[in-house]
PDB file of C-alpha atoms in Angstrom:
ATOM      1  CA  MET A  30      -0.366   0.147   0.038  1.00 36.00           C
ATOM      2  CA  MET A  31       1.445   3.390  -0.828  1.00 41.00           C
ATOM      3  CA  ASN A  32       1.733   6.028   1.768  1.00 42.00           C
ATOM      4  CA  GLN A  33      -0.298   9.044   1.870  1.00 39.00           C
ATOM      5  CA  SER A  34       3.460  11.021   0.334  1.00 43.00           C
ATOM      6  CA  LYS A  35       3.591   9.047  -2.504  1.00 43.00           C
ATOM      7  CA  GLU A  36      -0.612   9.290  -2.799  1.00 45.00           C
ATOM      8  CA  SER A  37      -0.761  12.805  -2.842  1.00 46.00           C
ATOM      9  CA  ARG A  38       2.157  14.177  -4.439  1.00 62.00           C
ATOM     10  CA  LEU A  39       3.326  13.250  -8.470  1.00 71.00           C
ATOM     11  CA  GLU A  40       6.715  15.460  -8.221  1.00 73.00           C
ATOM     12  CA  SER A  41       8.866  12.129  -7.273  1.00 79.00           C
ATOM     13  CA  ALA A  42       6.686   9.675  -9.406  1.00 86.00           C
ATOM     14  CA  MET A  43       7.368   8.226 -13.315  1.00 90.00           C
ATOM     15  CA  ILE A  44       3.665   6.964 -13.567  1.00 93.00           C
ATOM     16  CA  TYR A  45       0.536   6.926 -11.435  1.00 91.00           C
ATOM     17  CA  ILE A  46      -2.495   4.600 -11.987  1.00 92.00           C
ATOM     18  CA  ARG A  47      -5.777   4.368 -10.598  1.00 88.00           C
ATOM     19  CA  ASN A  48      -9.785   3.861 -11.467  1.00 87.00           C
ATOM     20  CA  LEU A  49     -11.423   7.187 -11.395  1.00 84.00           C
ATOM     21  CA  HIS A  50     -13.227   6.151  -8.560  1.00 79.00           C
ATOM     22  CA  ASN A  51     -10.440   5.101  -6.397  1.00 77.00           C
ATOM     23  CA  CYS A  52      -8.129   8.869  -7.796  1.00 77.00           C
ATOM     24  CA  PRO A  53      -7.867  11.292  -4.732  1.00 76.00           C
ATOM     25  CA  PRO A  54      -9.075  14.523  -4.862  1.00 71.00           C
ATOM     26  CA  SER A  55      -5.483  15.198  -4.093  1.00 75.00           C
ATOM     27  CA  TYR A  56      -4.237  14.015  -7.412  1.00 76.00           C
ATOM     28  CA  LEU A  57      -6.167  16.697  -9.695  1.00 70.00           C
ATOM     29  CA  ASN A  58      -4.653  19.577  -7.192  1.00 71.00           C
ATOM     30  CA  ASP A  59      -1.533  18.523  -7.162  1.00 76.00           C
ATOM     31  CA  PRO A  60       0.746  20.790  -8.676  1.00 74.00           C
ATOM     32  CA  GLY A  61       3.421  18.070  -9.855  1.00 78.00           C
ATOM     33  CA  ARG A  62       0.445  16.666 -12.341  1.00 81.00           C
ATOM     34  CA  LYS A  63       0.850  19.483 -15.052  1.00 80.00           C
ATOM     35  CA  ASP A  64       4.529  17.310 -15.839  1.00 84.00           C
ATOM     36  CA  PHE A  65       2.309  14.322 -16.553  1.00 89.00           C
ATOM     37  CA  PHE A  66       0.547  12.616 -19.579  1.00 91.00           C
ATOM     38  CA  GLU A  67      -2.864  11.746 -18.938  1.00 91.00           C
ATOM     39  CA  ILE A  68      -5.138   9.051 -20.337  1.00 92.00           C
ATOM     40  CA  VAL A  69      -8.139   9.347 -19.185  1.00 90.00           C
ATOM     41  CA  TRP A  70     -10.331   6.195 -20.364  1.00 92.00           C
ATOM     42  CA  LEU A  71     -14.227   6.090 -19.449  1.00 90.00           C
ATOM     43  CA  LYS A  72     -15.962   2.784 -19.864  1.00 90.00           C
ATOM     44  CA  ASN A  73     -19.671   2.645 -21.304  1.00 82.00           C
ATOM     45  CA  GLU A  74     -20.255   6.287 -20.263  1.00 82.00           C
ATOM     46  CA  ASP A  75     -21.388   9.254 -22.133  1.00 74.00           C
ATOM     47  CA  PRO A  76     -18.238  11.904 -23.885  1.00 69.00           C
ATOM     48  CA  LEU A  77     -17.419  15.121 -22.005  1.00 66.00           C
ATOM     49  CA  HIS A  78     -17.034  17.146 -24.553  1.00 57.00           C
ATOM     50  CA  ALA A  79     -19.713  18.415 -27.096  1.00 53.00           C
ATOM     51  CA  LEU A  80     -20.008  15.845 -30.263  1.00 52.00           C
ATOM     52  CA  LYS A  81     -20.527  17.435 -33.903  1.00 48.00           C
ATOM     53  CA  THR A  82     -22.910  14.354 -34.726  1.00 46.00           C
ATOM     54  CA  ASN A  83     -25.403  12.413 -33.028  1.00 50.00           C
ATOM     55  CA  ASP A  84     -25.018   9.775 -35.941  1.00 46.00           C
ATOM     56  CA  PHE A  85     -24.356   6.969 -33.052  1.00 49.00           C
ATOM     57  CA  GLU A  86     -24.643   5.920 -29.893  1.00 56.00           C
ATOM     58  CA  VAL A  87     -22.493   8.039 -27.404  1.00 68.00           C
ATOM     59  CA  LYS A  88     -22.192   5.822 -24.497  1.00 78.00           C
ATOM     60  CA  GLY A  89     -19.500   3.991 -24.953  1.00 81.00           C
ATOM     61  CA  ASN A  90     -15.580   3.644 -23.857  1.00 88.00           C
ATOM     62  CA  TRP A  91     -13.774   7.357 -24.812  1.00 88.00           C
ATOM     63  CA  ILE A  92     -10.369   7.632 -24.457  1.00 89.00           C
ATOM     64  CA  TYR A  93      -8.987  11.252 -23.453  1.00 88.00           C
ATOM     65  CA  LEU A  94      -5.065  11.656 -23.982  1.00 90.00           C
ATOM     66  CA  ILE A  95      -4.033  15.095 -22.791  1.00 88.00           C
ATOM     67  CA  PRO A  96      -0.867  16.169 -22.669  1.00 87.00           C
ATOM     68  CA  PRO A  97       1.554  18.084 -20.292  1.00 85.00           C
ATOM     69  CA  TYR A  98       0.544  21.851 -19.226  1.00 77.00           C
ATOM     70  CA  ARG A  99      -2.934  21.885 -20.846  1.00 74.00           C
ATOM     71  CA  VAL A 100      -5.717  23.607 -19.045  1.00 61.00           C
ATOM     72  CA  HIS A 101      -8.266  21.059 -18.267  1.00 60.00           C
ATOM     73  CA  GLN A 102      -9.952  20.277 -15.285  1.00 60.00           C
ATOM     74  CA  LEU A 103     -11.374  16.178 -14.560  1.00 56.00           C
ATOM     75  CA  ASN A 104     -14.142  15.832 -12.246  1.00 58.00           C
ATOM     76  CA  LYS A 105     -14.663  12.215 -12.246  1.00 55.00           C
ATOM     77  CA  ALA A 106     -17.623  11.841  -9.890  1.00 55.00           C
ATOM     78  CA  GLY A 107     -19.677   9.275 -10.950  1.00 61.00           C
ATOM     79  CA  LYS A 108     -17.412   8.233 -13.705  1.00 77.00           C
ATOM     80  CA  ASN A 109     -16.585   4.423 -13.944  1.00 86.00           C
ATOM     81  CA  GLY A 110     -13.009   4.242 -15.853  1.00 90.00           C
ATOM     82  CA  GLU A 111      -9.277   4.447 -15.325  1.00 92.00           C
ATOM     83  CA  LEU A 112      -6.672   6.835 -15.163  1.00 91.00           C
ATOM     84  CA  ILE A 113      -3.059   6.489 -16.463  1.00 93.00           C
ATOM     85  CA  SER A 114      -0.324   9.255 -15.991  1.00 92.00           C
ATOM     86  CA  PHE A 115       3.060   9.186 -16.862  1.00 93.00           C
ATOM     87  CA  LYS A 116       6.075  11.595 -17.570  1.00 90.00           C
ATOM     88  CA  ARG A 117       7.734  12.075 -20.553  1.00 85.00           C
ATOM     89  CA  GLU A 118      10.571  10.782 -19.664  1.00 86.00           C
ATOM     90  CA  ILE A 119       9.402   7.302 -18.905  1.00 87.00           C
ATOM     91  CA  LEU A 120       9.355   6.987 -22.419  1.00 84.00           C
ATOM     92  CA  GLU A 121      12.232   5.886 -24.606  1.00 74.00           C
ATOM     93  CA  GLU A 122      13.869   9.433 -25.738  1.00 70.00           C
ATOM     94  CA  GLU A 123      16.130   7.594 -28.164  1.00 73.00           C
ATOM     95  CA  ASP A 124      13.103   6.370 -29.916  1.00 76.00           C
ATOM     96  CA  LYS A 125      11.894   9.478 -31.985  1.00 77.00           C
ATOM     97  CA  GLU A 126       9.396   7.977 -34.231  1.00 78.00           C
ATOM     98  CA  PHE A 127       7.383   6.735 -30.979  1.00 84.00           C
ATOM     99  CA  LEU A 128       7.219   9.930 -29.779  1.00 83.00           C
ATOM    100  CA  LEU A 129       6.514  11.657 -32.708  1.00 78.00           C
ATOM    101  CA  ASP A 130       3.171   9.363 -32.722  1.00 82.00           C
ATOM    102  CA  ILE A 131       3.116  10.457 -29.217  1.00 85.00           C
ATOM    103  CA  PHE A 132       2.622  13.576 -29.660  1.00 81.00           C
ATOM    104  CA  LYS A 133       0.337  13.357 -32.765  1.00 79.00           C
ATOM    105  CA  ILE A 134      -1.989  11.046 -30.566  1.00 83.00           C
ATOM    106  CA  PHE A 135      -1.702  13.628 -27.526  1.00 82.00           C
ATOM    107  CA  ASN A 136      -2.248  16.423 -29.476  1.00 75.00           C
ATOM    108  CA  VAL A 137       0.239  18.462 -28.335  1.00 69.00           C
ATOM    109  CA  GLN A 138      -0.585  21.465 -30.005  1.00 64.00           C
ATOM    110  CA  GLY A 139      -4.065  21.358 -28.853  1.00 67.00           C
ATOM    111  CA  GLU A 140      -5.548  21.021 -25.455  1.00 71.00           C
ATOM    112  CA  PHE A 141      -6.512  17.077 -25.817  1.00 77.00           C
ATOM    113  CA  SER A 142      -7.860  14.525 -28.360  1.00 80.00           C
ATOM    114  CA  CYS A 143     -10.434  11.897 -27.761  1.00 82.00           C
ATOM    115  CA  LEU A 144     -10.827   8.229 -28.729  1.00 84.00           C
ATOM    116  CA  ARG A 145     -13.687   6.263 -29.314  1.00 84.00           C
ATOM    117  CA  LEU A 146     -13.230   2.491 -29.384  1.00 86.00           C
ATOM    118  CA  ASP A 147     -14.724  -0.230 -30.933  1.00 85.00           C
ATOM    119  CA  LYS A 148     -15.789  -3.391 -28.533  1.00 88.00           C
ATOM    120  CA  ALA A 149     -12.698  -5.232 -30.336  1.00 88.00           C
ATOM    121  CA  ALA A 150     -10.142  -2.175 -29.579  1.00 88.00           C
ATOM    122  CA  ALA A 151     -11.564  -1.771 -25.927  1.00 91.00           C
ATOM    123  CA  GLU A 152     -11.041  -5.585 -25.379  1.00 92.00           C
ATOM    124  CA  ASP A 153      -7.984  -5.456 -26.780  1.00 91.00           C
ATOM    125  CA  LEU A 154      -6.567  -2.495 -24.412  1.00 93.00           C
ATOM    126  CA  SER A 155      -8.486  -4.380 -21.722  1.00 94.00           C
ATOM    127  CA  GLY A 156      -5.866  -7.021 -21.378  1.00 94.00           C
ATOM    128  CA  ILE A 157      -3.017  -4.759 -21.773  1.00 95.00           C
ATOM    129  CA  TYR A 158      -4.155  -2.678 -19.024  1.00 95.00           C
ATOM    130  CA  GLN A 159      -5.027  -5.426 -16.840  1.00 95.00           C
ATOM    131  CA  LEU A 160      -1.361  -6.667 -17.134  1.00 95.00           C
ATOM    132  CA  LEU A 161      -0.190  -3.120 -16.494  1.00 95.00           C
ATOM    133  CA  ILE A 162      -2.480  -2.419 -13.409  1.00 95.00           C
ATOM    134  CA  THR A 163      -1.251  -5.712 -11.952  1.00 95.00           C
ATOM    135  CA  GLU A 164       2.421  -4.730 -12.038  1.00 94.00           C
ATOM    136  CA  TYR A 165       1.946  -1.539 -11.070  1.00 93.00           C
ATOM    137  CA  GLN A 166      -0.203  -2.117  -7.873  1.00 92.00           C
ATOM    138  CA  LYS A 167       2.792  -5.067  -7.085  1.00 91.00           C
ATOM    139  CA  SER A 168       5.600  -2.678  -7.305  1.00 84.00           C
ATOM    140  CA  PRO A 169       4.916   1.332  -8.606  1.00 81.00           C
ATOM    141  CA  ASP A 170       8.728   2.329  -8.139  1.00 80.00           C
ATOM    142  CA  GLU A 171       9.844  -1.214 -10.525  1.00 84.00           C
ATOM    143  CA  LEU A 172       9.755   0.796 -13.900  1.00 89.00           C
ATOM    144  CA  ILE A 173      11.404  -1.600 -16.302  1.00 91.00           C
ATOM    145  CA  ILE A 174       8.137  -3.904 -17.068  1.00 92.00           C
ATOM    146  CA  LEU A 175       5.775  -0.863 -16.540  1.00 93.00           C
ATOM    147  CA  LYS A 176       7.698   1.040 -19.216  1.00 92.00           C
ATOM    148  CA  ALA A 177       7.412  -1.966 -21.586  1.00 93.00           C
ATOM    149  CA  LEU A 178       3.607  -2.473 -21.144  1.00 95.00           C
ATOM    150  CA  LEU A 179       2.783   1.037 -20.998  1.00 95.00           C
ATOM    151  CA  LYS A 180       4.806   1.068 -24.111  1.00 94.00           C
ATOM    152  CA  VAL A 181       2.621  -1.781 -25.311  1.00 94.00           C
ATOM    153  CA  PHE A 182      -0.778   0.120 -24.610  1.00 95.00           C
ATOM    154  CA  LEU A 183       0.036   3.383 -25.988  1.00 94.00           C
ATOM    155  CA  LEU A 184       1.195   1.534 -29.452  1.00 93.00           C
ATOM    156  CA  LYS A 185      -2.289   0.077 -29.026  1.00 91.00           C
ATOM    157  CA  LEU A 186      -3.620   3.690 -29.248  1.00 91.00           C
ATOM    158  CA  ILE A 187      -1.839   4.512 -31.889  1.00 89.00           C
ATOM    159  CA  LYS A 188      -2.910   1.988 -33.882  1.00 86.00           C
ATOM    160  CA  VAL A 189      -6.556   2.831 -33.233  1.00 84.00           C
ATOM    161  CA  LYS A 190      -5.888   5.983 -34.922  1.00 76.00           C
ATOM    162  CA  GLU A 191      -2.877   4.880 -37.682  1.00 69.00           C
ATOM    163  CA  GLN A 192      -5.176   5.507 -40.417  1.00 48.00           C
ATOM    164  CA  GLU A 193      -4.822   9.695 -39.388  1.00 45.00           C
ATOM    165  CA  PHE A 194      -1.021   8.598 -39.518  1.00 43.00           C
ATOM    166  CA  THR A 195       1.524   9.831 -42.195  1.00 45.00           C
ATOM    167  CA  GLY A 196       4.831   8.574 -43.115  1.00 46.00           C
ATOM    168  CA  HIS A 197       7.807   9.839 -40.808  1.00 52.00           C
ATOM    169  CA  ASP A 198       9.525  12.324 -42.837  1.00 61.00           C
ATOM    170  CA  ILE A 199      12.813  14.842 -41.932  1.00 69.00           C
ATOM    171  CA  HIS A 200      10.112  17.524 -41.511  1.00 77.00           C
ATOM    172  CA  GLN A 201       8.687  15.582 -38.499  1.00 73.00           C
ATOM    173  CA  LYS A 202      11.583  15.188 -37.095  1.00 76.00           C
ATOM    174  CA  ARG A 203      12.031  19.025 -36.933  1.00 84.00           C
ATOM    175  CA  ILE A 204       8.897  19.425 -35.858  1.00 84.00           C
ATOM    176  CA  TYR A 205       9.484  17.412 -33.113  1.00 77.00           C
ATOM    177  CA  GLU A 206      13.154  19.207 -32.214  1.00 84.00           C
ATOM    178  CA  PHE A 207      11.384  22.574 -32.589  1.00 90.00           C
ATOM    179  CA  LEU A 208       8.843  21.648 -30.059  1.00 86.00           C
ATOM    180  CA  MET A 209      11.230  20.003 -27.636  1.00 83.00           C
ATOM    181  CA  LEU A 210      13.445  23.302 -27.991  1.00 89.00           C
ATOM    182  CA  LEU A 211      10.431  25.471 -27.499  1.00 90.00           C
ATOM    183  CA  GLU A 212       9.872  23.881 -24.204  1.00 83.00           C
ATOM    184  CA  GLY A 213      12.918  24.611 -22.756  1.00 84.00           C
ATOM    185  CA  ASN A 214      13.463  28.217 -24.043  1.00 91.00           C
ATOM    186  CA  TYR A 215      10.235  29.755 -24.526  1.00 90.00           C
ATOM    187  CA  LEU A 216       9.835  31.634 -21.252  1.00 89.00           C
ATOM    188  CA  GLN A 217      13.242  33.361 -22.434  1.00 90.00           C
ATOM    189  CA  VAL A 218      13.259  32.788 -26.071  1.00 91.00           C
ATOM    190  CA  ARG A 219      10.634  34.012 -28.695  1.00 91.00           C
ATOM    191  CA  ASN A 220      12.266  34.819 -31.568  1.00 92.00           C
ATOM    192  CA  ILE A 221      12.247  32.363 -34.257  1.00 94.00           C
ATOM    193  CA  ASP A 222      15.604  32.707 -35.307  1.00 95.00           C
ATOM    194  CA  PHE A 223      17.074  31.658 -32.539  1.00 95.00           C
ATOM    195  CA  TYR A 224      15.006  28.201 -32.997  1.00 95.00           C
ATOM    196  CA  ALA A 225      15.462  28.027 -36.979  1.00 94.00           C
ATOM    197  CA  GLY A 226      19.494  28.434 -36.030  1.00 95.00           C
ATOM    198  CA  LYS A 227      19.126  25.374 -32.934  1.00 93.00           C
ATOM    199  CA  LEU A 228      17.859  23.684 -36.321  1.00 92.00           C
ATOM    200  CA  ASP A 229      20.012  24.929 -38.623  1.00 92.00           C
ATOM    201  CA  ILE A 230      17.718  26.169 -41.307  1.00 93.00           C
ATOM    202  CA  SER A 231      16.450  29.470 -42.030  1.00 95.00           C
ATOM    203  CA  SER A 232      13.509  30.915 -40.275  1.00 94.00           C
ATOM    204  CA  LYS A 233      11.360  31.131 -43.329  1.00 94.00           C
ATOM    205  CA  ARG A 234      12.188  27.088 -44.504  1.00 94.00           C
ATOM    206  CA  LEU A 235      11.223  26.796 -40.516  1.00 94.00           C
ATOM    207  CA  ASN A 236       8.002  28.494 -40.605  1.00 94.00           C
ATOM    208  CA  GLN A 237       7.251  26.676 -44.168  1.00 93.00           C
ATOM    209  CA  ILE A 238       7.487  23.328 -42.480  1.00 90.00           C
ATOM    210  CA  LEU A 239       5.554  24.518 -39.555  1.00 91.00           C
ATOM    211  CA  LYS A 240       2.559  25.522 -41.716  1.00 89.00           C
ATOM    212  CA  GLU A 241       2.396  22.831 -43.632  1.00 85.00           C
ATOM    213  CA  LYS A 242       2.442  20.352 -40.747  1.00 78.00           C
ATOM    214  CA  LEU A 243       0.798  22.431 -37.893  1.00 80.00           C
ATOM    215  CA  GLY A 244      -1.067  24.926 -39.696  1.00 85.00           C
ATOM    216  CA  LYS A 245       0.628  27.832 -37.438  1.00 89.00           C
ATOM    217  CA  THR A 246       3.797  29.966 -38.098  1.00 93.00           C
ATOM    218  CA  GLY A 247       6.787  29.442 -35.305  1.00 93.00           C
ATOM    219  CA  THR A 248       5.501  32.774 -33.692  1.00 94.00           C
ATOM    220  CA  GLN A 249       2.180  31.286 -33.708  1.00 93.00           C
ATOM    221  CA  ILE A 250       2.959  28.348 -32.247  1.00 93.00           C
ATOM    222  CA  ILE A 251       5.028  30.358 -29.552  1.00 94.00           C
ATOM    223  CA  HIS A 252       2.765  32.957 -28.656  1.00 94.00           C
ATOM    224  CA  ASP A 253       0.095  29.771 -28.130  1.00 91.00           C
ATOM    225  CA  ARG A 254       2.403  28.169 -25.653  1.00 91.00           C
ATOM    226  CA  ILE A 255       2.886  31.222 -23.900  1.00 92.00           C
ATOM    227  CA  ILE A 256      -1.256  31.394 -23.329  1.00 91.00           C
ATOM    228  CA  LEU A 257      -1.261  27.680 -22.655  1.00 86.00           C
ATOM    229  CA  GLU A 258       1.026  28.408 -19.625  1.00 89.00           C
ATOM    230  CA  ALA A 259      -0.389  31.836 -18.887  1.00 91.00           C
ATOM    231  CA  LYS A 260      -4.088  29.971 -18.580  1.00 88.00           C
ATOM    232  CA  ARG A 261      -2.742  26.908 -16.440  1.00 83.00           C
ATOM    233  CA  LEU A 262      -1.225  29.503 -14.161  1.00 86.00           C
ATOM    234  CA  ILE A 263      -4.327  31.463 -13.722  1.00 86.00           C
ATOM    235  CA  ILE A 264      -6.866  28.170 -13.236  1.00 80.00           C
ATOM    236  CA  HIS A 265      -3.916  26.263 -11.156  1.00 74.00           C
ATOM    237  CA  SER A 266      -2.052  28.878  -9.221  1.00 77.00           C
ATOM    238  CA  GLU A 267      -2.637  31.353  -6.372  1.00 80.00           C
ATOM    239  CA  HIS A 268      -0.605  34.172  -8.177  1.00 86.00           C
ATOM    240  CA  THR A 269      -2.158  37.237  -8.943  1.00 90.00           C
ATOM    241  CA  ILE A 270      -2.152  38.310 -13.300  1.00 90.00           C
ATOM    242  CA  LYS A 271       0.337  40.927 -12.389  1.00 91.00           C
ATOM    243  CA  GLU A 272       2.507  38.301 -10.698  1.00 92.00           C
ATOM    244  CA  ILE A 273       1.695  35.850 -13.896  1.00 92.00           C
ATOM    245  CA  ALA A 274       2.684  38.714 -16.366  1.00 92.00           C
ATOM    246  CA  TYR A 275       6.155  39.046 -14.435  1.00 92.00           C
ATOM    247  CA  GLU A 276       6.466  35.152 -13.821  1.00 91.00           C
ATOM    248  CA  LEU A 277       6.271  35.076 -18.201  1.00 92.00           C
ATOM    249  CA  GLY A 278       8.545  37.640 -18.578  1.00 90.00           C
ATOM    250  CA  PHE A 279       6.413  40.587 -19.292  1.00 91.00           C
ATOM    251  CA  SER A 280       7.597  43.848 -18.334  1.00 86.00           C
ATOM    252  CA  ASP A 281       4.237  44.791 -16.720  1.00 85.00           C
ATOM    253  CA  ARG A 282       0.837  43.753 -16.395  1.00 87.00           C
ATOM    254  CA  PRO A 283      -0.671  46.276 -19.134  1.00 88.00           C
ATOM    255  CA  TYR A 284       1.410  44.653 -21.750  1.00 90.00           C
ATOM    256  CA  PHE A 285       0.741  41.151 -20.779  1.00 92.00           C
ATOM    257  CA  SER A 286      -2.924  42.522 -20.892  1.00 90.00           C
ATOM    258  CA  ARG A 287      -3.050  43.602 -24.316  1.00 92.00           C
ATOM    259  CA  PHE A 288      -1.117  40.092 -25.474  1.00 93.00           C
ATOM    260  CA  PHE A 289      -3.717  38.006 -23.445  1.00 94.00           C
ATOM    261  CA  LYS A 290      -6.251  39.791 -25.083  1.00 93.00           C
ATOM    262  CA  LYS A 291      -4.835  39.499 -28.810  1.00 93.00           C
ATOM    263  CA  GLN A 292      -4.257  36.262 -28.346  1.00 91.00           C
ATOM    264  CA  SER A 293      -7.463  34.942 -27.120  1.00 89.00           C
ATOM    265  CA  GLY A 294      -9.841  37.316 -27.896  1.00 90.00           C
ATOM    266  CA  GLN A 295     -10.758  37.904 -23.884  1.00 89.00           C
ATOM    267  CA  THR A 296      -8.712  39.963 -21.280  1.00 90.00           C
ATOM    268  CA  ALA A 297      -6.721  37.526 -18.612  1.00 90.00           C
ATOM    269  CA  GLU A 298      -9.950  38.676 -15.778  1.00 90.00           C
ATOM    270  CA  GLU A 299     -12.446  37.512 -18.192  1.00 89.00           C
ATOM    271  CA  PHE A 300     -10.785  34.203 -18.722  1.00 89.00           C
ATOM    272  CA  GLN A 301     -10.397  33.474 -14.957  1.00 87.00           C
ATOM    273  CA  LYS A 302     -13.845  34.830 -14.109  1.00 86.00           C
ATOM    274  CA  GLN A 303     -15.165  32.079 -16.952  1.00 82.00           C
ATOM    275  CA  ALA A 304     -12.891  29.536 -15.626  1.00 78.00           C
ATOM    276  CA  GLN A 305     -13.846  29.713 -12.063  1.00 76.00           C
ATOM    277  CA  ASN A 306     -17.514  29.685 -13.266  1.00 77.00           C
ATOM    278  CA  HIS A 307     -16.879  26.413 -15.502  1.00 66.00           C
ATOM    279  CA  LEU A 308     -15.372  24.727 -12.675  1.00 64.00           C
ATOM    280  CA  LYS A 309     -18.422  25.325 -10.623  1.00 67.00           C
ATOM    281  CA  LEU A 310     -21.412  24.782 -12.826  1.00 64.00           C
ATOM    282  CA  LYS A 311     -20.309  22.489 -15.773  1.00 54.00           C
ATOM    283  CA  ALA A 312     -17.913  19.485 -13.298  1.00 51.00           C
ATOM    284  CA  ASN A 313     -18.015  16.974 -15.973  1.00 44.00           C
ATOM    285  CA  THR A 314     -16.422  18.820 -18.226  1.00 44.00           C
ATOM    286  CA  LEU A 315     -13.150  19.647 -19.695  1.00 45.00           C
ATOM    287  CA  ILE A 316     -11.836  23.744 -19.895  1.00 42.00           C
TER     288      ILE A 316
END
């Protein structure tokens, strides 16, 4: 049995697995949660997001794939399913193609992605999940077998969505390198020339690649990452908006406010109020 500090603190953990009914409230509020990829598997449930079509029965197996740093909140009250959270470090860093696939299915440039499982896929994943949870409950800190089983589980998810994938080429690998550089430098460096230089290509060429593959320029992606962090801090920290502005490298609050409104269409204060109301009134949805 895990002790309380292990139960409630994620900072030292690499992987965290729970049945949704047994997921402690402390998990949702743990600041270390921001570093984790999350797989939320709802079983025989309605989806947590609005569907564009009602052409099929909505109750079923839904998997939400939520990348790190995303602005979201899941209230699992009354929900049947599983939670698997893991840090990127548990994945094999040298396997770039696998990591690219993970980035794709988790929609790292968005808030989350969602897969609907048919009966065969759900049964397939259930078998692997049982092996994973059994091993985790026996030895949560023994990572060798857990890493292997997690990779199989993720490969199965990739297979579910494989029809959307294209072959890996040099441009996709450059996108991966750009995203990794961005994650480590966006607070200090917001000039696309810096990232292009690190990748040994021109800024024009980098923007062309990003526009082709992700639909956005490098500057837009950098700005999206800053806004994403700002939203996360507004929701999940006790800092004032002025403090958040300084933490994100803005020289004054008015400049930050103008930037936030230009990028998101609303002021930081409006977003803060909207998020607070959302959490109170729509607890079973994702922000």
